[in-house]
Tab-separated table of N, CA and C in Angstrom:
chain	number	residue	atom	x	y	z
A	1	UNK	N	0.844	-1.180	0.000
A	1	UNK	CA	0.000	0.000	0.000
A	1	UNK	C	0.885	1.237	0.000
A	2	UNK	N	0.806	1.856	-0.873
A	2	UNK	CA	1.388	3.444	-1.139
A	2	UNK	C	1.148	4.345	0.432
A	3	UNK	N	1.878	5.029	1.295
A	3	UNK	CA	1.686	5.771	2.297
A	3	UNK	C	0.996	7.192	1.720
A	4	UNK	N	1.270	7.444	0.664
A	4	UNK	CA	0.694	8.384	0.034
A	4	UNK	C	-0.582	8.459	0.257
A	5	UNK	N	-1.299	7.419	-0.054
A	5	UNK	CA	-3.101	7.324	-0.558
A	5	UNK	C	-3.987	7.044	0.449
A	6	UNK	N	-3.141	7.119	2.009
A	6	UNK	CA	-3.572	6.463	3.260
A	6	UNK	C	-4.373	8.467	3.083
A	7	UNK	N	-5.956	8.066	3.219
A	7	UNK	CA	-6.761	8.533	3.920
A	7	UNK	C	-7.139	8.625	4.989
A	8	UNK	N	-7.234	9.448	6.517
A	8	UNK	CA	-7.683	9.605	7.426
A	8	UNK	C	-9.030	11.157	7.504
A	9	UNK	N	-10.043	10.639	7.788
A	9	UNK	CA	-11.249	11.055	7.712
A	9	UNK	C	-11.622	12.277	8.779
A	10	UNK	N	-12.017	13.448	9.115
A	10	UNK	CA	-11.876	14.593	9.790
A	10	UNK	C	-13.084	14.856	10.259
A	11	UNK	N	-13.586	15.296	11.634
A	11	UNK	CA	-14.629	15.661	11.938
A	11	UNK	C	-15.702	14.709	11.397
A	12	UNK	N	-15.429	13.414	11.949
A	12	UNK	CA	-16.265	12.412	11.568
A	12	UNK	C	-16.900	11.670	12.802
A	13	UNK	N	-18.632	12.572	12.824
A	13	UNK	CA	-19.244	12.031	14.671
A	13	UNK	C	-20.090	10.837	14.155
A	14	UNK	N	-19.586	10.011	15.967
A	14	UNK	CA	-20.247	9.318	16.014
A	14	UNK	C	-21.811	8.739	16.333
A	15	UNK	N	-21.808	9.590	16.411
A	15	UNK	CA	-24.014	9.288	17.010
A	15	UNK	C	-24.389	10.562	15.857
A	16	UNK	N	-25.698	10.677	15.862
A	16	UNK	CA	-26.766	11.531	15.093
A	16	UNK	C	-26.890	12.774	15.804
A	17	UNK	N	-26.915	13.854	14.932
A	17	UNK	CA	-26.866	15.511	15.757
A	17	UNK	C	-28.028	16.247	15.209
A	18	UNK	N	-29.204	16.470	15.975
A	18	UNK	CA	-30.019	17.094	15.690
A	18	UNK	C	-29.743	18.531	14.995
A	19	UNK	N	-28.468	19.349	15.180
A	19	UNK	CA	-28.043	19.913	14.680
A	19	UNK	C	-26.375	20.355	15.468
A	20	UNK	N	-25.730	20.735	14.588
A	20	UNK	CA	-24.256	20.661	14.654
A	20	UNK	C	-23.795	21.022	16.118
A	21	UNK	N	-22.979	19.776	16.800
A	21	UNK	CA	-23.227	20.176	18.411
A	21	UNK	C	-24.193	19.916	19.345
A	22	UNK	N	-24.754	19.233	18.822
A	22	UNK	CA	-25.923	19.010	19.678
A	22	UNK	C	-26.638	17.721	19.251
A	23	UNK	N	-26.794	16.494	20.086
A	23	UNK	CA	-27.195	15.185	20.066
A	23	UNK	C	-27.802	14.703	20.885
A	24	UNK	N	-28.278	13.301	20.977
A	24	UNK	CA	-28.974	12.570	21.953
A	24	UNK	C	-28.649	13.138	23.303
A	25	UNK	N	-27.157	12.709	24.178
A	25	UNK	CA	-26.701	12.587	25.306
A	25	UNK	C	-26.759	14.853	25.313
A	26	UNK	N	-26.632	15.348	24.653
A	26	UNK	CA	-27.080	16.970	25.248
A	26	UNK	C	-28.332	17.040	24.912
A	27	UNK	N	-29.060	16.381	24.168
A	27	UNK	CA	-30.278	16.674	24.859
A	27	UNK	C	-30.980	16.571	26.389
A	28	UNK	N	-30.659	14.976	26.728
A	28	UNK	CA	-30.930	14.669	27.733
A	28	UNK	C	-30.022	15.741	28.512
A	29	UNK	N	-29.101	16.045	28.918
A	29	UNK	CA	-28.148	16.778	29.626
A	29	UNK	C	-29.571	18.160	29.553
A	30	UNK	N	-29.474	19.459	28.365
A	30	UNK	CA	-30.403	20.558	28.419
A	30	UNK	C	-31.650	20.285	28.838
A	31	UNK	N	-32.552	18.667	28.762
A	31	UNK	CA	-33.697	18.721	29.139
A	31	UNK	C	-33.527	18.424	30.849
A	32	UNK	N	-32.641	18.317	31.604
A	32	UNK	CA	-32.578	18.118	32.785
A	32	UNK	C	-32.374	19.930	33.447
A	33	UNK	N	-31.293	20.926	32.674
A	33	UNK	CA	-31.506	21.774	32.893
A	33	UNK	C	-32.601	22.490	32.440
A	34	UNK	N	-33.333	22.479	31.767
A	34	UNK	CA	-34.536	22.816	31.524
A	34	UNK	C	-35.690	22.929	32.639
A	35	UNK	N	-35.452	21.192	32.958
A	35	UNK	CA	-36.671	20.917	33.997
A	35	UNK	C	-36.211	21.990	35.156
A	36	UNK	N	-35.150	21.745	35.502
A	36	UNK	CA	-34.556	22.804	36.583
A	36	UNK	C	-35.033	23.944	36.738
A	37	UNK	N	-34.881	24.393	35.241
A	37	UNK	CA	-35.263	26.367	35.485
A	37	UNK	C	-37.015	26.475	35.456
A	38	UNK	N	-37.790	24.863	34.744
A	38	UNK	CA	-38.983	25.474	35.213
A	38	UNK	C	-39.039	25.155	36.733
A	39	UNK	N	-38.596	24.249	37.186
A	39	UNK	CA	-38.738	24.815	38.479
A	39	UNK	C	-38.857	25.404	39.464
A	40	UNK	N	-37.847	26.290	39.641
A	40	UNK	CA	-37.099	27.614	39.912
A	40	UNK	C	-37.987	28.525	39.849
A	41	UNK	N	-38.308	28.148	38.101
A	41	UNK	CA	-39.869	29.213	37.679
A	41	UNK	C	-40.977	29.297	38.729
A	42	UNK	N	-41.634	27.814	38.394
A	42	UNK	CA	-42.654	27.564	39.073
A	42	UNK	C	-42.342	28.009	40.715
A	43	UNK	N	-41.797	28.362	41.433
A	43	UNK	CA	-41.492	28.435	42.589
A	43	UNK	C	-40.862	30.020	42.979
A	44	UNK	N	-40.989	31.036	41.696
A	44	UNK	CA	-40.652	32.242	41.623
A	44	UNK	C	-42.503	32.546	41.279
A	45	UNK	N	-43.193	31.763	40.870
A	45	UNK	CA	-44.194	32.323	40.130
A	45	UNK	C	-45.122	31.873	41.535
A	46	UNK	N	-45.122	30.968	42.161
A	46	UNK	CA	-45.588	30.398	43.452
A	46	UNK	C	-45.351	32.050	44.476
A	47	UNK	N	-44.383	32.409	44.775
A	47	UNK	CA	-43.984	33.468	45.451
A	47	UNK	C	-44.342	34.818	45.010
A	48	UNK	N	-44.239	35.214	43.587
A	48	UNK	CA	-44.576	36.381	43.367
A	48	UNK	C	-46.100	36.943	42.573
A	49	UNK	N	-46.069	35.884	41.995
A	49	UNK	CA	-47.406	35.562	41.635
A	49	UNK	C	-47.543	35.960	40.328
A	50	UNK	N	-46.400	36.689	39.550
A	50	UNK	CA	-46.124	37.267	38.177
A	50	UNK	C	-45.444	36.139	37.185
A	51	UNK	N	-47.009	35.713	36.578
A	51	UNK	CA	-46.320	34.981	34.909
A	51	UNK	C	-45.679	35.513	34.230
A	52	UNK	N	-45.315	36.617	34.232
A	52	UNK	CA	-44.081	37.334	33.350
A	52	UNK	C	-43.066	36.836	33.580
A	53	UNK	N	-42.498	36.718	34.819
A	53	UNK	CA	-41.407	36.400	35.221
A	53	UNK	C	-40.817	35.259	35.393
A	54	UNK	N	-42.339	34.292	35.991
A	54	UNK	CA	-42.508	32.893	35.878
A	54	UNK	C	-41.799	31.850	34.238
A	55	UNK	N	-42.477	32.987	33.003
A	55	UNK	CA	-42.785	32.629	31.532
A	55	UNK	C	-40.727	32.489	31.030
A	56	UNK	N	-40.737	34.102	31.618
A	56	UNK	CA	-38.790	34.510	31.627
A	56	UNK	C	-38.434	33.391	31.792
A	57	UNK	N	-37.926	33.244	32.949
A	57	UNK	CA	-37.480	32.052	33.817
A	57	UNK	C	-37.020	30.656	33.046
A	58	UNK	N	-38.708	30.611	32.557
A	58	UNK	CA	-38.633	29.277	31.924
A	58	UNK	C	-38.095	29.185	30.303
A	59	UNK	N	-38.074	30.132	29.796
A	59	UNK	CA	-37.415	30.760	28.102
A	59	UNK	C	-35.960	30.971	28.757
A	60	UNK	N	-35.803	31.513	29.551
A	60	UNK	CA	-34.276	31.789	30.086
A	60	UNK	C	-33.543	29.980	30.229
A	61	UNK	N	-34.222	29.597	30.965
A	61	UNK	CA	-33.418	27.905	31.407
A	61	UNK	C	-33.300	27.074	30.492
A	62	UNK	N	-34.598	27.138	29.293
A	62	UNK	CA	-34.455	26.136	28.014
A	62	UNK	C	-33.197	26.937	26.910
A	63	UNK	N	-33.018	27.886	26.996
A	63	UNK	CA	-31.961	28.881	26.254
A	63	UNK	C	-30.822	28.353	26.524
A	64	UNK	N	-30.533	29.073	28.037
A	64	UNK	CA	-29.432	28.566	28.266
A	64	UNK	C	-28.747	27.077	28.814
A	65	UNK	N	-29.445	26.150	28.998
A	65	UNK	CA	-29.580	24.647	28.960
A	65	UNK	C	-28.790	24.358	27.379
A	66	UNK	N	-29.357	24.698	26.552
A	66	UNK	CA	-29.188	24.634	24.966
A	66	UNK	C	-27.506	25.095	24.908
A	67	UNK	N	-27.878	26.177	25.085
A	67	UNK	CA	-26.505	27.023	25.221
A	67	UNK	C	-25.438	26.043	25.415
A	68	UNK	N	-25.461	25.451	26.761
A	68	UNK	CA	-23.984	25.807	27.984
A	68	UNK	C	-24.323	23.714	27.243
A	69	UNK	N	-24.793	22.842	26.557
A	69	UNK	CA	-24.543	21.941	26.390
A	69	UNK	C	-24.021	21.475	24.781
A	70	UNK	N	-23.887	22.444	24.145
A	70	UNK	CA	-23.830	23.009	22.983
A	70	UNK	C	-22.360	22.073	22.470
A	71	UNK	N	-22.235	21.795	21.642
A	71	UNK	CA	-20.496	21.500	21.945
A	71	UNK	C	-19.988	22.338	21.008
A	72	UNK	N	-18.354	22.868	20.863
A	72	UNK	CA	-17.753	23.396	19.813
A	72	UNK	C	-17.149	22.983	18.774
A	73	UNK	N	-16.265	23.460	18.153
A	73	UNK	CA	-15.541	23.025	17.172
A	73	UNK	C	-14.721	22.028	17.445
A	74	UNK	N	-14.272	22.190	18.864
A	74	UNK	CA	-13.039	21.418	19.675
A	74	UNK	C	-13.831	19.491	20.070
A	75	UNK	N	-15.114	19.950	20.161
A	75	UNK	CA	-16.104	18.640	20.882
A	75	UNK	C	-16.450	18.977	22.322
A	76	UNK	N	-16.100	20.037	23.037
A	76	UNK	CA	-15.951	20.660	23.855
A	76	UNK	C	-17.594	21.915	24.355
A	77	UNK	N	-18.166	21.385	25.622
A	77	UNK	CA	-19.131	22.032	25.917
A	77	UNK	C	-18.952	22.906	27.266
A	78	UNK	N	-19.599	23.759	27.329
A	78	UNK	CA	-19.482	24.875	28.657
A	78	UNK	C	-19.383	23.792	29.787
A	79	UNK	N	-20.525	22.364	30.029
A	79	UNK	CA	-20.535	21.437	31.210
A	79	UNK	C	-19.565	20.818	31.297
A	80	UNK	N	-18.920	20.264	29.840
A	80	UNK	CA	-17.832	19.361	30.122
A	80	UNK	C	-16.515	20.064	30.418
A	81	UNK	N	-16.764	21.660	29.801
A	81	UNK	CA	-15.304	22.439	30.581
A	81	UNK	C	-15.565	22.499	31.889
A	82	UNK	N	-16.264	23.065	32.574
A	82	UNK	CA	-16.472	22.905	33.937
A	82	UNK	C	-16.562	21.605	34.705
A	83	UNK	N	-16.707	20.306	34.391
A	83	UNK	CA	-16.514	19.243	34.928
A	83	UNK	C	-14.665	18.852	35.067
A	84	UNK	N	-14.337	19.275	33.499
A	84	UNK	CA	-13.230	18.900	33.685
A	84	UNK	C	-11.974	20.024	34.271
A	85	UNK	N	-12.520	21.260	34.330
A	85	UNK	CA	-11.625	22.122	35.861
A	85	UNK	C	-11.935	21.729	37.055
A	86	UNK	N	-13.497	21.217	37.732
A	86	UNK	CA	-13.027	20.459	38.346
A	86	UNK	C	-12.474	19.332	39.071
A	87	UNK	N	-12.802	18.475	37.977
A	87	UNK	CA	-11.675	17.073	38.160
A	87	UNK	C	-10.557	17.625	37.778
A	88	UNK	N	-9.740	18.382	37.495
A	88	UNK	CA	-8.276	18.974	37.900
A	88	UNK	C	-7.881	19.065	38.865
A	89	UNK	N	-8.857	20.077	39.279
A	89	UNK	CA	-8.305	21.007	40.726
A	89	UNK	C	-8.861	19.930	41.915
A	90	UNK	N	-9.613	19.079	41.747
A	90	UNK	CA	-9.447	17.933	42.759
A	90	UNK	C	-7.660	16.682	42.416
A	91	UNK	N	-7.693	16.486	41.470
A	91	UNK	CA	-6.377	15.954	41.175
A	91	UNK	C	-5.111	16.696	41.845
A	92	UNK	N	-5.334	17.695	41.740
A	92	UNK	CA	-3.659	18.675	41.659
A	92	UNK	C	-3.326	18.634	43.862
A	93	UNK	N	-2.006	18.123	43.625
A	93	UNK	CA	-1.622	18.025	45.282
A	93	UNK	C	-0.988	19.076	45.022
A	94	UNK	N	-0.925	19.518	46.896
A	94	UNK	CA	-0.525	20.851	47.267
A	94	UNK	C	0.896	20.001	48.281
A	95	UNK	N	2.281	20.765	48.162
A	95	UNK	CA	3.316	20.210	48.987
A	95	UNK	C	3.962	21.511	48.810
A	96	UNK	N	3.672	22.372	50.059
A	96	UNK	CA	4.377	23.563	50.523
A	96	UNK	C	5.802	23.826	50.538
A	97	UNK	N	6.689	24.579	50.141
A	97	UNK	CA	7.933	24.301	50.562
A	97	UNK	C	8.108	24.513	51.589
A	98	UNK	N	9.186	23.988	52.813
A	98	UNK	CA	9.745	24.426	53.477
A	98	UNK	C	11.256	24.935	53.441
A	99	UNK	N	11.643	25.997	53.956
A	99	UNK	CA	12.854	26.703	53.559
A	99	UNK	C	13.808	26.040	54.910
A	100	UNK	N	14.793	25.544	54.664
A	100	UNK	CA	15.466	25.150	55.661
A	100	UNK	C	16.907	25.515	55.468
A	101	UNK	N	17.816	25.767	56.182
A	101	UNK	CA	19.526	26.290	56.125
A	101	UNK	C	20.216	25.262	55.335
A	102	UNK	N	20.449	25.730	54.208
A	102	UNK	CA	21.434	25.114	53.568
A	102	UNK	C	22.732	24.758	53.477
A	103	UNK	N	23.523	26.011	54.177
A	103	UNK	CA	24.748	25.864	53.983
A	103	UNK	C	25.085	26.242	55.267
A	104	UNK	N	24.716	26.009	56.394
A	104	UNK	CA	24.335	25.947	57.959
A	104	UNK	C	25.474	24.649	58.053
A	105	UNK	N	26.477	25.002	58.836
A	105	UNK	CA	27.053	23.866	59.250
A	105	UNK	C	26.745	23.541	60.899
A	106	UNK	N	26.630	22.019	60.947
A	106	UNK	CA	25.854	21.661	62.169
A	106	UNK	C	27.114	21.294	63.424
């Protein structure tokens, strides 16, 4: 086989994308934040008693649900950057220096 004619294939996903960035597993992911913000809603609209704000709420959480599960160019989504700063910053050990006399003869 010629090394030349070796094809490797680019930006080639694996599952079905309702549209670019966005698939099965972020759906489920935005419809969980979704349910969330009507919540929130329902329980702002419970308290204040204004469907305006209630209606917001709930256009605000399906938005940004959409948004922040979105993936980029990279494959990369607002949740999975934030999951993975913090599984870092739980990884990363802390070992203080201590300064001790070096050239201290004993």
């Amino acid at each position: 086989m010629n090394e030349s004619s070796l094809h490797v294939p680019m930006g080639v996903k694996t599952e079905n994308e309702f549209f670019p960035g966005f698939g099965k597993k972020e759906f489920l992911q935005a419809s969980a934040g979704a349910a969330l913000g009507a919540l929130i809603s329902l329980i702002v609209f419970i308290i204040s008693g204004n469907a305006a704000y209630a209606m917001t709420g709930v256009l605000s959480g399906i938005a940004g649900s959409v948004m922040m599960t979105t993936k980029d160019q990279y494959n990369l989504s607002v949740v999975t950057q934030v999951a993975s700063l913090i599984r870092f910053s739980r990884s990363q050990k802390f070992y203080p220096y201590v300064y001790g006399q070096e050239w201290e003869v004993y």
